[in-house]
Coordinates of C-alpha atoms in Angstrom, one line a residue:
M995 CA 57.4 -8.7 22.3
A996 CA 58.6 -12.1 21.2
A997 CA 60.2 -14.6 23.6
D998 CA 62.2 -17.6 22.4
L999 CA 62.0 -20.3 25.0
G1000 CA 64.1 -22.9 23.2
P1001 CA 63.2 -26.6 22.9
S1002 CA 60.5 -28.3 25.0
S1003 CA 59.7 -32.2 25.2
A1004 CA 57.5 -35.1 24.2
P1005 CA 58.0 -38.8 23.5
D1006 CA 56.3 -38.8 20.1
L1007 CA 53.7 -36.7 18.3
G1008 CA 53.6 -38.9 15.3
P1009 CA 55.3 -38.8 11.9
S1010 CA 54.5 -35.2 11.2
S1011 CA 55.5 -33.8 14.6
G1012 CA 58.8 -32.4 13.2
R1013 CA 60.9 -32.5 10.1
T1014 CA 64.1 -31.2 8.7
S1015 CA 64.1 -27.9 6.8
D1016 CA 63.9 -29.7 3.5
G1017 CA 61.0 -31.9 4.5
Q1018 CA 63.0 -35.1 4.1
G1019 CA 62.7 -37.9 6.6
E1020 CA 64.5 -37.0 9.9
R1021 CA 62.3 -36.0 12.8
G1022 CA 62.9 -32.8 14.8
P1023 CA 61.0 -30.9 17.4
C1024 CA 57.6 -29.6 16.6
R1025 CA 57.9 -25.8 16.0
L1026 CA 55.1 -24.3 17.9
L1027 CA 54.0 -20.6 17.8
I1028 CA 52.0 -19.3 20.8
V1029 CA 50.0 -16.1 20.1
D1030 CA 48.4 -14.9 23.4
D1031 CA 48.7 -11.6 25.3
D1032 CA 47.9 -13.3 28.7
Q1033 CA 51.1 -14.2 30.4
F1034 CA 49.4 -16.6 32.7
D1035 CA 47.8 -18.5 29.8
R1036 CA 51.2 -18.7 28.1
A1037 CA 52.7 -20.0 31.3
K1038 CA 50.0 -22.7 31.6
I1039 CA 50.8 -23.9 28.1
R1040 CA 54.5 -24.1 28.9
R1041 CA 53.7 -26.0 32.1
L1042 CA 51.4 -28.5 30.2
L1043 CA 54.2 -29.2 27.7
R1044 CA 57.0 -29.4 30.4
R1045 CA 57.1 -33.2 30.5
R1046 CA 57.5 -33.3 26.7
R1047 CA 60.1 -30.6 26.4
D1048 CA 62.3 -32.2 23.8
A1049 CA 59.4 -32.6 21.4
F1050 CA 58.7 -28.9 21.1
E1051 CA 60.4 -25.7 20.1
L1052 CA 58.3 -22.9 21.5
R1053 CA 58.1 -19.3 20.3
E1054 CA 55.7 -16.8 22.0
V1055 CA 54.2 -13.5 20.8
T1056 CA 51.4 -11.3 22.1
T1057 CA 49.9 -9.7 18.9
I1058 CA 48.8 -10.4 15.4
Q1059 CA 51.5 -8.2 13.9
E1060 CA 54.3 -10.0 15.9
A1061 CA 52.9 -13.3 14.7
L1062 CA 52.8 -12.2 11.1
A1063 CA 56.4 -11.0 11.3
L1064 CA 57.6 -14.3 12.7
V1065 CA 55.7 -16.4 10.3
D1066 CA 57.2 -14.4 7.5
S1067 CA 60.7 -15.0 8.6
R1068 CA 60.6 -18.7 9.7
A1069 CA 58.4 -21.8 9.4
F1070 CA 56.2 -23.3 12.1
D1071 CA 54.4 -26.6 12.3
C1072 CA 51.5 -25.4 14.4
A1073 CA 50.1 -22.2 16.1
L1074 CA 48.2 -21.9 19.4
V1075 CA 46.2 -18.6 19.0
D1076 CA 44.0 -16.9 21.6
F1077 CA 40.7 -15.9 20.0
R1078 CA 40.9 -12.3 21.3
L1079 CA 44.1 -10.4 20.9
P1080 CA 45.0 -6.7 21.4
D1081 CA 45.0 -6.0 17.7
G1082 CA 42.2 -8.3 16.5
T1083 CA 40.9 -11.8 16.7
A1084 CA 42.2 -15.2 15.6
L1085 CA 39.9 -14.8 12.5
D1086 CA 41.9 -11.7 11.5
L1087 CA 45.2 -13.5 11.9
M1088 CA 43.9 -16.4 9.7
A1089 CA 42.7 -14.0 7.1
K1090 CA 46.1 -12.2 7.0
L1091 CA 48.1 -15.5 6.9
D1092 CA 45.9 -16.7 4.0
Q1093 CA 46.5 -13.5 2.1
D1094 CA 50.2 -12.7 2.9
A1095 CA 51.8 -16.1 3.6
P1096 CA 50.1 -19.0 1.9
S1097 CA 52.0 -21.5 4.0
R1098 CA 49.0 -23.4 5.3
L1099 CA 50.0 -23.1 9.0
P1100 CA 47.7 -25.3 11.2
I1101 CA 46.0 -23.1 13.8
I1102 CA 44.4 -24.2 17.1
V1103 CA 42.2 -21.5 18.6
L1104 CA 42.2 -21.2 22.4
T1105 CA 39.5 -19.2 24.1
G1106 CA 37.8 -18.6 27.4
L1107 CA 34.4 -18.3 25.6
D1108 CA 32.3 -21.4 25.3
D1109 CA 30.4 -20.1 22.3
E1110 CA 29.3 -22.7 19.7
A1111 CA 28.7 -20.0 17.0
I1112 CA 32.2 -18.6 17.4
A1113 CA 33.6 -22.2 17.4
L1114 CA 31.8 -23.0 14.2
Q1115 CA 32.9 -19.8 12.6
T1116 CA 36.6 -20.4 13.4
L1117 CA 36.5 -24.0 12.1
Q1118 CA 34.7 -22.8 8.9
R1119 CA 37.5 -20.3 8.4
G1120 CA 40.2 -22.9 8.5
A1121 CA 41.1 -23.5 12.2
Q1122 CA 42.1 -27.1 13.0
D1123 CA 40.6 -27.0 16.4
Y1124 CA 38.7 -24.8 19.0
I1125 CA 39.5 -25.5 22.7
I1126 CA 38.1 -23.9 25.8
K1127 CA 41.0 -22.8 28.0
D1128 CA 39.4 -24.0 31.3
E1129 CA 39.2 -27.6 29.8
L1130 CA 42.8 -27.6 28.7
D1131 CA 45.1 -30.3 30.0
E1132 CA 48.3 -32.0 28.8
R1133 CA 46.7 -34.9 27.0
L1134 CA 44.1 -32.7 25.2
L1135 CA 46.7 -30.1 24.2
C1136 CA 49.2 -32.7 22.8
R1137 CA 46.5 -34.6 21.0
A1138 CA 45.1 -31.4 19.4
I1139 CA 48.6 -30.4 18.2
R1140 CA 49.3 -33.9 16.8
Y1141 CA 46.0 -34.2 15.0
S1142 CA 46.3 -30.7 13.6
V1143 CA 49.7 -31.4 12.1
E1144 CA 48.6 -34.8 10.9
R1145 CA 45.4 -33.4 9.2
L1146 CA 47.5 -30.9 7.3
H1147 CA 50.0 -33.6 6.4
V1148 CA 47.2 -35.7 4.9
A1149 CA 45.8 -32.7 3.1
D1150 CA 49.2 -31.9 1.7
M1151 CA 49.7 -35.5 0.5
Q1152 CA 46.3 -35.4 -1.2
R1153 CA 47.4 -32.1 -3.0
R1154 CA 50.7 -33.7 -4.0
L1155 CA 48.8 -36.7 -5.5
S1156 CA 46.4 -34.3 -7.2
H1157 CA 49.4 -32.3 -8.6
A1158 CA 51.0 -35.6 -9.8
D1159 CA 47.8 -36.5 -11.5
R1160 CA 47.8 -33.2 -13.2
L1161 CA 51.4 -33.7 -14.4
I1162 CA 50.4 -37.0 -15.9
S1163 CA 47.4 -35.4 -17.6
V1164 CA 49.7 -32.6 -18.9
G1165 CA 52.1 -35.3 -20.2
Q1166 CA 49.2 -37.1 -21.9
L1167 CA 48.0 -33.8 -23.4
A1168 CA 51.5 -33.0 -24.6
A1169 CA 51.9 -36.4 -26.2
G1170 CA 48.5 -36.1 -27.9
I1171 CA 49.3 -32.6 -29.2
A1172 CA 52.7 -33.8 -30.5
H1173 CA 51.0 -36.6 -32.4
E1174 CA 48.4 -34.3 -34.0
I1175 CA 51.1 -31.8 -35.0
N1176 CA 53.7 -34.3 -36.2
N1177 CA 51.3 -36.1 -38.6
P1178 CA 50.6 -33.0 -40.8
A1179 CA 54.1 -31.8 -40.3
S1180 CA 55.4 -35.0 -41.8
Y1181 CA 53.6 -34.6 -45.1
V1182 CA 54.1 -30.9 -45.3
L1183 CA 57.9 -31.4 -44.8
C1184 CA 58.1 -34.2 -47.4
N1185 CA 56.0 -32.3 -49.9
L1186 CA 58.2 -29.2 -49.5
E1187 CA 61.3 -31.3 -50.1
L1188 CA 59.6 -32.8 -53.2
L1189 CA 58.7 -29.3 -54.5
E1190 CA 62.3 -28.2 -53.9
G1191 CA 63.5 -31.1 -56.1
Q1192 CA 61.0 -30.3 -58.8
Q1193 CA 62.1 -26.7 -58.8
R1194 CA 65.7 -27.8 -59.4
Q1195 CA 64.5 -29.9 -62.3
S1196 CA 62.6 -26.9 -63.7
R1197 CA 65.7 -24.8 -63.5
E1198 CA 67.6 -27.4 -65.5
L1199 CA 64.8 -27.5 -68.1
V1200 CA 65.0 -23.7 -68.5
A1201 CA 68.8 -23.9 -69.0
E1202 CA 68.3 -26.6 -71.6
L1203 CA 65.6 -24.6 -73.4
R1204 CA 67.9 -21.5 -73.5
R1205 CA 70.6 -23.6 -75.0
I1206 CA 68.3 -25.0 -77.7
V1207 CA 66.9 -21.6 -78.7
R1208 CA 70.4 -20.1 -78.9
Q1209 CA 71.5 -22.9 -81.1
S1210 CA 68.5 -22.5 -83.5
G1211 CA 70.0 -19.3 -85.1
E1212 CA 66.8 -17.4 -84.7
D1213 CA 68.0 -14.2 -83.1
T1214 CA 64.6 -12.6 -82.8
L1215 CA 63.0 -15.7 -81.3
A1216 CA 66.0 -16.1 -78.9
A1217 CA 65.6 -12.5 -77.7
E1218 CA 61.9 -13.0 -77.1
V1219 CA 62.4 -16.3 -75.3
E1220 CA 65.3 -14.9 -73.3
G1221 CA 63.1 -12.2 -71.7
Q1222 CA 60.5 -14.8 -70.7
L1223 CA 63.2 -17.1 -69.3
Q1224 CA 64.7 -14.4 -67.2
A1225 CA 61.2 -13.6 -65.7
L1226 CA 60.8 -17.3 -65.1
E1227 CA 64.2 -17.5 -63.3
Q1228 CA 63.3 -14.5 -61.2
T1229 CA 60.1 -16.3 -60.1
F1230 CA 62.2 -19.4 -59.4
G1231 CA 64.4 -17.4 -57.1
E1232 CA 61.5 -16.0 -55.1
D1233 CA 59.9 -19.5 -54.9
A1234 CA 63.2 -21.0 -53.7
E1235 CA 63.4 -18.4 -50.9
M1236 CA 59.9 -19.2 -49.8
L1237 CA 60.6 -22.9 -49.9
R1238 CA 63.7 -22.5 -47.8
D1239 CA 61.8 -20.4 -45.2
S1240 CA 59.0 -22.9 -45.2
L1241 CA 61.4 -25.8 -44.7
H1242 CA 63.1 -24.0 -41.9
G1243 CA 59.8 -23.3 -40.3
I1244 CA 58.6 -26.9 -40.4
E1245 CA 61.9 -28.1 -39.0
Q1246 CA 61.5 -25.6 -36.1
I1247 CA 58.0 -27.0 -35.5
G1248 CA 59.4 -30.5 -35.5
S1249 CA 62.1 -29.5 -33.0
I1250 CA 59.7 -27.7 -30.6
V1251 CA 57.2 -30.6 -30.7
G1252 CA 60.1 -33.0 -30.1
E1253 CA 60.9 -31.1 -26.9
L1254 CA 57.2 -31.0 -26.0
K1255 CA 57.2 -34.8 -26.2
S1256 CA 59.6 -34.8 -23.3
F1257 CA 56.7 -33.9 -21.0
S1258 CA 54.8 -36.9 -22.1
R1259 CA 57.4 -39.1 -20.3
V1260 CA 57.8 -37.3 -17.0
S1261 CA 55.7 -39.9 -15.1
S1262 CA 57.9 -42.8 -16.1
D1263 CA 61.5 -43.6 -15.5
S1264 CA 63.8 -43.7 -18.5
V1265 CA 67.4 -43.6 -17.6
A1266 CA 69.9 -43.4 -20.5
P1267 CA 73.2 -41.8 -21.3
T1268 CA 72.4 -38.1 -21.2
D1269 CA 74.1 -34.9 -22.4
L1270 CA 73.3 -32.1 -20.0
D1271 CA 74.1 -29.5 -22.7
A1272 CA 71.3 -31.1 -24.8
V1273 CA 69.0 -31.1 -21.8
V1274 CA 69.6 -27.4 -21.2
R1275 CA 69.0 -26.6 -24.9
S1276 CA 65.7 -28.4 -24.8
A1277 CA 64.6 -26.5 -21.7
C1278 CA 65.6 -23.2 -23.3
K1279 CA 63.5 -24.0 -26.4
I1280 CA 60.4 -24.8 -24.2
A1281 CA 60.8 -21.7 -22.0
H1282 CA 61.7 -19.5 -25.0
H1283 CA 58.2 -18.0 -25.3
E1284 CA 58.2 -16.9 -21.6
I1285 CA 61.8 -15.6 -21.7
R1286 CA 61.7 -13.6 -25.0
R1287 CA 59.2 -11.0 -23.6
R1288 CA 61.4 -10.3 -20.5
A1289 CA 65.1 -10.9 -21.1
R1290 CA 67.9 -11.8 -23.4
L1291 CA 69.0 -15.5 -23.0
T1292 CA 72.7 -16.3 -23.0
L1293 CA 73.7 -20.0 -23.2
E1294 CA 77.3 -21.0 -22.5
R1295 CA 77.9 -24.7 -23.0
G1296 CA 80.7 -26.4 -21.1
H1297 CA 80.5 -29.8 -22.9
P1298 CA 80.2 -31.9 -19.7
P1299 CA 80.6 -35.6 -19.9
T1300 CA 77.6 -37.9 -20.6
I1301 CA 75.9 -39.1 -17.4
A1302 CA 73.2 -41.8 -16.7
A1303 CA 70.1 -39.7 -16.2
D1304 CA 66.4 -39.3 -17.1
H1305 CA 66.4 -36.8 -19.9
A1306 CA 62.7 -35.9 -19.7
K1307 CA 62.8 -35.3 -15.9
L1308 CA 65.8 -33.1 -16.1
V1309 CA 64.2 -31.1 -19.0
Q1310 CA 61.3 -30.6 -16.6
V1311 CA 63.7 -29.3 -13.9
F1312 CA 65.5 -26.8 -16.0
T1313 CA 62.3 -25.6 -17.8
N1314 CA 60.8 -24.9 -14.4
L1315 CA 63.9 -23.0 -13.2
L1316 CA 64.1 -21.0 -16.4
I1317 CA 60.4 -20.0 -16.3
N1318 CA 60.8 -19.0 -12.6
A1319 CA 63.8 -16.8 -13.7
A1320 CA 61.8 -15.3 -16.5
Q1321 CA 58.8 -14.6 -14.2
S1322 CA 61.0 -12.7 -11.8
I1323 CA 61.5 -10.1 -14.5
E1324 CA 58.8 -7.6 -15.5
P1325 CA 58.1 -7.8 -19.2
G1326 CA 58.9 -4.9 -21.5
A1327 CA 62.6 -4.2 -20.8
T1328 CA 64.3 -7.1 -22.7
E1329 CA 67.3 -5.0 -23.6
H1330 CA 68.1 -4.3 -19.9
N1331 CA 67.6 -7.8 -18.5
E1332 CA 69.4 -11.1 -19.0
I1333 CA 69.1 -14.8 -18.1
R1334 CA 72.5 -16.5 -18.3
V1335 CA 72.7 -20.3 -18.4
S1336 CA 76.0 -22.2 -18.3
T1337 CA 77.3 -25.7 -17.8
R1338 CA 80.6 -26.5 -16.1
T1339 CA 82.4 -29.6 -14.9
H1340 CA 84.3 -29.4 -11.6
G1341 CA 86.0 -32.7 -10.8
D1342 CA 83.3 -35.3 -10.3
F1343 CA 80.4 -32.9 -10.5
I1344 CA 78.6 -31.0 -13.2
R1345 CA 77.3 -27.6 -12.3
V1346 CA 74.5 -26.0 -14.3
T1347 CA 74.0 -22.3 -13.4
I1348 CA 70.9 -20.2 -14.1
E1349 CA 71.4 -16.4 -13.3
D1350 CA 68.8 -13.7 -13.8
T1351 CA 68.6 -10.0 -13.3
G1352 CA 65.1 -10.2 -11.8
A1353 CA 63.5 -8.9 -8.6
G1354 CA 65.4 -11.3 -6.3
I1355 CA 64.0 -13.2 -3.2
P1356 CA 63.8 -11.5 0.2
P1357 CA 66.0 -13.1 2.9
S1358 CA 63.0 -13.9 5.0
V1359 CA 61.5 -16.0 2.2
L1360 CA 64.7 -17.6 0.9
P1361 CA 64.8 -20.5 3.5
R1362 CA 61.2 -21.5 2.6
V1363 CA 61.3 -21.7 -1.2
F1364 CA 61.8 -25.4 -1.2
D1365 CA 58.9 -26.0 1.3
P1366 CA 56.0 -27.8 -0.4
F1367 CA 53.1 -25.5 -1.2
F1368 CA 55.0 -22.3 -0.3
T1369 CA 54.8 -19.8 -3.0
T1370 CA 55.2 -16.0 -3.4
K1371 CA 53.0 -16.1 -6.6
P1372 CA 49.3 -15.6 -6.7
R1373 CA 47.5 -18.9 -6.0
S1374 CA 46.1 -18.9 -9.6
D1375 CA 49.7 -19.0 -10.9
G1376 CA 50.9 -22.1 -9.1
A1377 CA 50.5 -24.6 -6.3
G1378 CA 54.0 -24.0 -4.8
L1379 CA 55.3 -27.4 -5.9
G1380 CA 57.6 -26.3 -8.7
L1381 CA 60.9 -26.0 -6.7
P1382 CA 60.2 -28.9 -4.3
L1383 CA 59.5 -31.1 -7.3
C1384 CA 62.7 -29.9 -9.0
L1385 CA 64.7 -30.6 -5.8
D1386 CA 63.2 -34.1 -5.5
L1387 CA 64.1 -34.9 -9.2
V1388 CA 67.6 -33.6 -8.8
R1389 CA 68.2 -35.5 -5.6
K1390 CA 67.1 -38.7 -7.4
H1391 CA 70.1 -38.1 -9.7
G1392 CA 72.4 -37.7 -6.6
G1393 CA 72.5 -34.0 -6.9
Q1394 CA 71.5 -30.8 -5.1
I1395 CA 70.1 -27.3 -5.8
E1396 CA 71.9 -24.2 -4.4
L1397 CA 70.1 -20.9 -4.5
H1398 CA 71.5 -17.4 -3.9
S1399 CA 69.5 -14.2 -4.3
T1400 CA 69.7 -10.5 -3.7
V1401 CA 66.7 -8.3 -3.8
G1402 CA 66.8 -5.9 -6.7
V1403 CA 69.8 -7.6 -8.2
G1404 CA 68.7 -11.1 -9.2
T1405 CA 69.0 -14.8 -8.4
R1406 CA 71.5 -17.5 -9.1
V1407 CA 70.4 -21.1 -9.1
E1408 CA 73.0 -23.8 -9.3
V1409 CA 72.1 -27.4 -10.0
V1410 CA 75.0 -29.7 -9.0
I1411 CA 74.8 -33.3 -10.3
P1412 CA 77.6 -35.9 -9.9
T1413 CA 79.1 -37.5 -13.0
D1414 CA 78.2 -40.8 -11.4
T1415 CA 74.5 -40.4 -10.6
G1416 CA 74.2 -44.0 -9.3
L1417 CA 71.4 -44.7 -11.8
A1418 CA 71.5 -47.7 -14.2
P1419 CA 70.9 -46.8 -17.8
H1420 CA 68.1 -48.7 -19.5
T1421 CA 69.0 -49.5 -23.1
P1422 CA 66.1 -50.3 -25.4
T1423 CA 66.6 -53.1 -27.9
H1424 CA 65.5 -51.1 -31.0
S1425 CA 67.7 -51.9 -33.9
K1426 CA 69.5 -48.8 -35.2
T1427 CA 72.6 -50.2 -36.9
D1428 CA 73.2 -49.3 -40.4
A1429 CA 73.4 -51.9 -43.2
P1430 CA 74.4 -51.5 -46.9
P1431 CA 71.7 -49.9 -49.0
A1432 CA 69.5 -52.2 -51.1
A1433 CA 70.9 -52.9 -54.6
Q1434 CA 67.4 -53.5 -56.1
R1435 CA 63.9 -52.2 -55.9
A1436 CA 62.2 -53.3 -52.7
R1437 CA 58.5 -54.1 -52.2
V1438 CA 57.2 -51.6 -49.6
L1439 CA 53.9 -51.5 -47.7
I1440 CA 52.9 -48.3 -46.0
I1441 CA 50.3 -48.6 -43.2
D1442 CA 49.0 -45.4 -41.9
D1443 CA 45.5 -44.0 -41.2
E1444 CA 46.5 -40.5 -42.5
S1445 CA 46.0 -40.6 -46.3
Q1446 CA 48.2 -37.5 -46.8
I1447 CA 51.2 -39.3 -45.2
C1448 CA 50.6 -42.4 -47.3
R1449 CA 50.5 -40.3 -50.5
V1450 CA 53.7 -38.3 -49.7
Y1451 CA 55.6 -41.4 -48.7
Q1452 CA 54.6 -43.0 -51.9
R1453 CA 55.7 -40.0 -53.9
I1454 CA 59.2 -40.2 -52.3
L1455 CA 59.6 -44.0 -52.6
A1456 CA 57.9 -44.8 -55.9
P1457 CA 60.8 -43.7 -58.1
H1458 CA 63.0 -46.3 -56.3
H1459 CA 60.7 -49.0 -55.0
D1460 CA 57.4 -50.7 -55.6
V1461 CA 55.0 -49.2 -53.1
Q1462 CA 51.5 -50.3 -51.8
I1463 CA 49.3 -48.4 -49.4
A1464 CA 47.0 -49.6 -46.6
N1465 CA 44.9 -46.9 -45.0
G1466 CA 44.7 -48.2 -41.5
G1467 CA 45.8 -51.2 -39.4
R1468 CA 43.1 -53.6 -40.3
L1469 CA 43.6 -53.2 -44.0
G1470 CA 47.3 -53.6 -43.5
L1471 CA 46.8 -56.8 -41.6
E1472 CA 44.7 -58.2 -44.4
L1473 CA 47.3 -57.4 -47.0
L1474 CA 50.1 -58.9 -44.9
R1475 CA 48.1 -62.1 -44.4
S1476 CA 47.5 -62.4 -48.2
E1477 CA 49.8 -63.9 -50.7
A1478 CA 51.6 -60.6 -51.2
R1479 CA 55.2 -60.4 -50.0
F1480 CA 56.9 -57.3 -48.8
D1481 CA 60.6 -56.4 -48.2
I1482 CA 59.7 -53.7 -45.7
V1483 CA 56.6 -52.5 -43.8
L1484 CA 56.4 -48.9 -42.7
C1485 CA 53.7 -49.0 -39.9
D1486 CA 52.3 -46.2 -37.9
I1487 CA 51.9 -47.0 -34.2
M1488 CA 48.8 -44.9 -33.3
M1489 CA 45.9 -45.9 -35.6
P1490 CA 42.2 -45.9 -34.4
D1491 CA 41.1 -49.2 -35.8
L1492 CA 44.2 -51.4 -35.0
D1493 CA 47.4 -49.9 -33.6
G1494 CA 50.8 -50.9 -35.0
I1495 CA 52.0 -52.7 -31.9
T1496 CA 48.9 -55.0 -31.8
L1497 CA 49.3 -55.6 -35.5
Y1498 CA 52.9 -56.6 -35.0
A1499 CA 52.0 -58.9 -32.1
R1500 CA 49.4 -60.7 -34.2
L1501 CA 51.9 -61.3 -37.0
R1502 CA 54.8 -62.3 -34.9
E1503 CA 53.7 -65.9 -34.5
E1504 CA 52.4 -66.2 -38.0
D1505 CA 55.3 -64.8 -40.0
P1506 CA 58.5 -64.3 -37.9
D1507 CA 60.5 -63.3 -41.0
L1508 CA 58.1 -60.6 -42.0
V1509 CA 58.1 -58.8 -38.6
Q1510 CA 61.9 -58.5 -38.9
R1511 CA 61.2 -56.1 -41.8
F1512 CA 58.9 -53.8 -39.7
V1513 CA 59.7 -50.1 -39.2
F1514 CA 57.5 -48.2 -36.7
C1515 CA 56.6 -44.6 -37.3
T1516 CA 55.3 -42.4 -34.5
G1517 CA 54.3 -38.8 -33.9
G1518 CA 54.1 -39.2 -30.2
A1519 CA 51.1 -40.2 -27.8
I1520 CA 52.7 -43.5 -26.9
S1521 CA 51.4 -44.8 -23.6
E1522 CA 53.8 -46.1 -20.9
Q1523 CA 52.5 -49.7 -21.6
Q1524 CA 53.2 -49.3 -25.3
Q1525 CA 56.6 -47.8 -24.6
G1526 CA 57.4 -50.8 -22.4
M1527 CA 56.5 -53.2 -25.2
L1528 CA 58.5 -51.2 -27.7
D1529 CA 61.6 -51.4 -25.5
T1530 CA 61.6 -55.2 -25.8
L1531 CA 61.4 -55.2 -29.6
T1532 CA 64.2 -55.1 -32.2
V1533 CA 62.2 -52.8 -34.4
P1534 CA 63.6 -49.6 -36.0
M1535 CA 61.7 -46.4 -35.1
L1536 CA 61.1 -43.3 -37.3
D1537 CA 60.0 -40.2 -35.3
K1538 CA 57.7 -37.9 -37.3
P1539 CA 58.1 -35.5 -39.0
V1540 CA 60.3 -37.7 -41.2
N1541 CA 62.2 -36.1 -44.1
G1542 CA 62.6 -37.7 -47.5
R1543 CA 66.3 -38.6 -47.1
E1544 CA 65.7 -40.3 -43.8
L1545 CA 62.8 -42.3 -45.2
L1546 CA 64.9 -43.5 -48.2
R1547 CA 67.9 -44.4 -46.0
T1548 CA 65.7 -46.4 -43.6
V1549 CA 64.0 -48.3 -46.4
A1550 CA 67.4 -49.1 -48.0
R1551 CA 68.8 -50.2 -44.7
V1552 CA 65.9 -52.5 -43.6
A1553 CA 65.2 -53.9 -47.1
G1554 CA 68.9 -54.7 -47.8
T1555 CA 67.9 -58.3 -48.3
P1556 CA 64.7 -59.1 -50.2
A1557 CA 61.9 -61.0 -48.5
G1558 CA 62.3 -64.7 -48.6
V1559 CA 66.1 -64.6 -49.0
D1560 CA 68.3 -65.6 -46.0
S1561 CA 70.3 -62.8 -44.6

């Protein structure tokens, strides 16, 4: 039988002695579970804690099964457990808790046995302390509770730091992958566009050849050539379809990698005017692979106003929520399940709703889903930090997460963010204003360690401009320090011998006019330090993969005034 004795009292058990349900800041009574079938021993514990009544909220049970039922329905800060119980031992309870409720409840074992072997066994299995009942007094008991809660708090903080380090590593990995994909994607995209242009020219040549043959008056020759031309045009049509599909595919790759790059910036703060519809679309793209095997995705955009927010961090929030929604649905029945995402503006707040037709969350678990390290998933599938991290990020934007769930029906998660987040946008100084196109050929230097990118940029620009190539930062620096003058320098940022930012910094003091004609190109993998430097520079930026039209427009804009001529 369980007995609820209400709050008890102590001046202070330390910073972890109590907390609010969301784990944020305010101190409350230490929630203490007593598991002991001896009523006299339970009475002794109550008596020892009597002077500290306000510091404790006690709950008593007599069996392992009663303890498990309570732990499943509510959270406790610490448990005092008799070693021998009617339905097992404290070791059995710890094993069950570890298996059924991975909540990392600190356990202090109380026993009448002064047995070193048992004491060692319980500590090895995860107990925080092992106390002989005959030696128990008020000071020893309160100290044991305090130290047990504090030790777990320290361990949790270490796990948080470890998880944060893993997030940073994931971000760095994402940035590196983006860089490695975007470089080949750039020259594949540009080459496809060039092939598309050459095919149009070939079609024009075929049309001209048909006109010439028909005008020749040779009917037999015209009939023979017409058959060949029709076969050629059929091939052109098939090639054009393959080119369109390939262009669409490479553009999709660029879009997906662009969203992946968001995860390379989750460890830094980058507040800017943000469209929540765009954030949600990005998250849907990232979570698409997980969703597509389980449910149909419906997206309803409410066109909310732009807010000051960290785009990358909010993408992380909604990606996590979407993946949670998908994982609540068993794969294989996509046509019967749905994940609905919508954005709405209500007065001074924007509400983003994610609804799923998944398994739902039991009422006993629902109050604990935002507790750090609590998870209903197997330990191999997560550390239980996804929802607490989402809540923390949303709160940094002045918002809140509301969660409603029904077992067997599904779950609705509502992220509410104020239109005034209280955050100050950081506006980088990159120059992005358009200028009139250049009226004459410009002298262009391409600096990139990828030879394929250099060649395809040259193919695109050479009909309109005079182009020179430098394979790598050091060769580019040598050319720029020579007598040659350039109207524009297209410079990759990430190069193994000399990166673009260092190259720019070395030239800035030597030739201030020349560095005004720099355009940085990047496929990702920019460090926080490099990003900080970039934000202070008035240098245009091209994100790879770059298409031919964008490349030509950028060169025309930046090289609008030839080198050496006052603008």
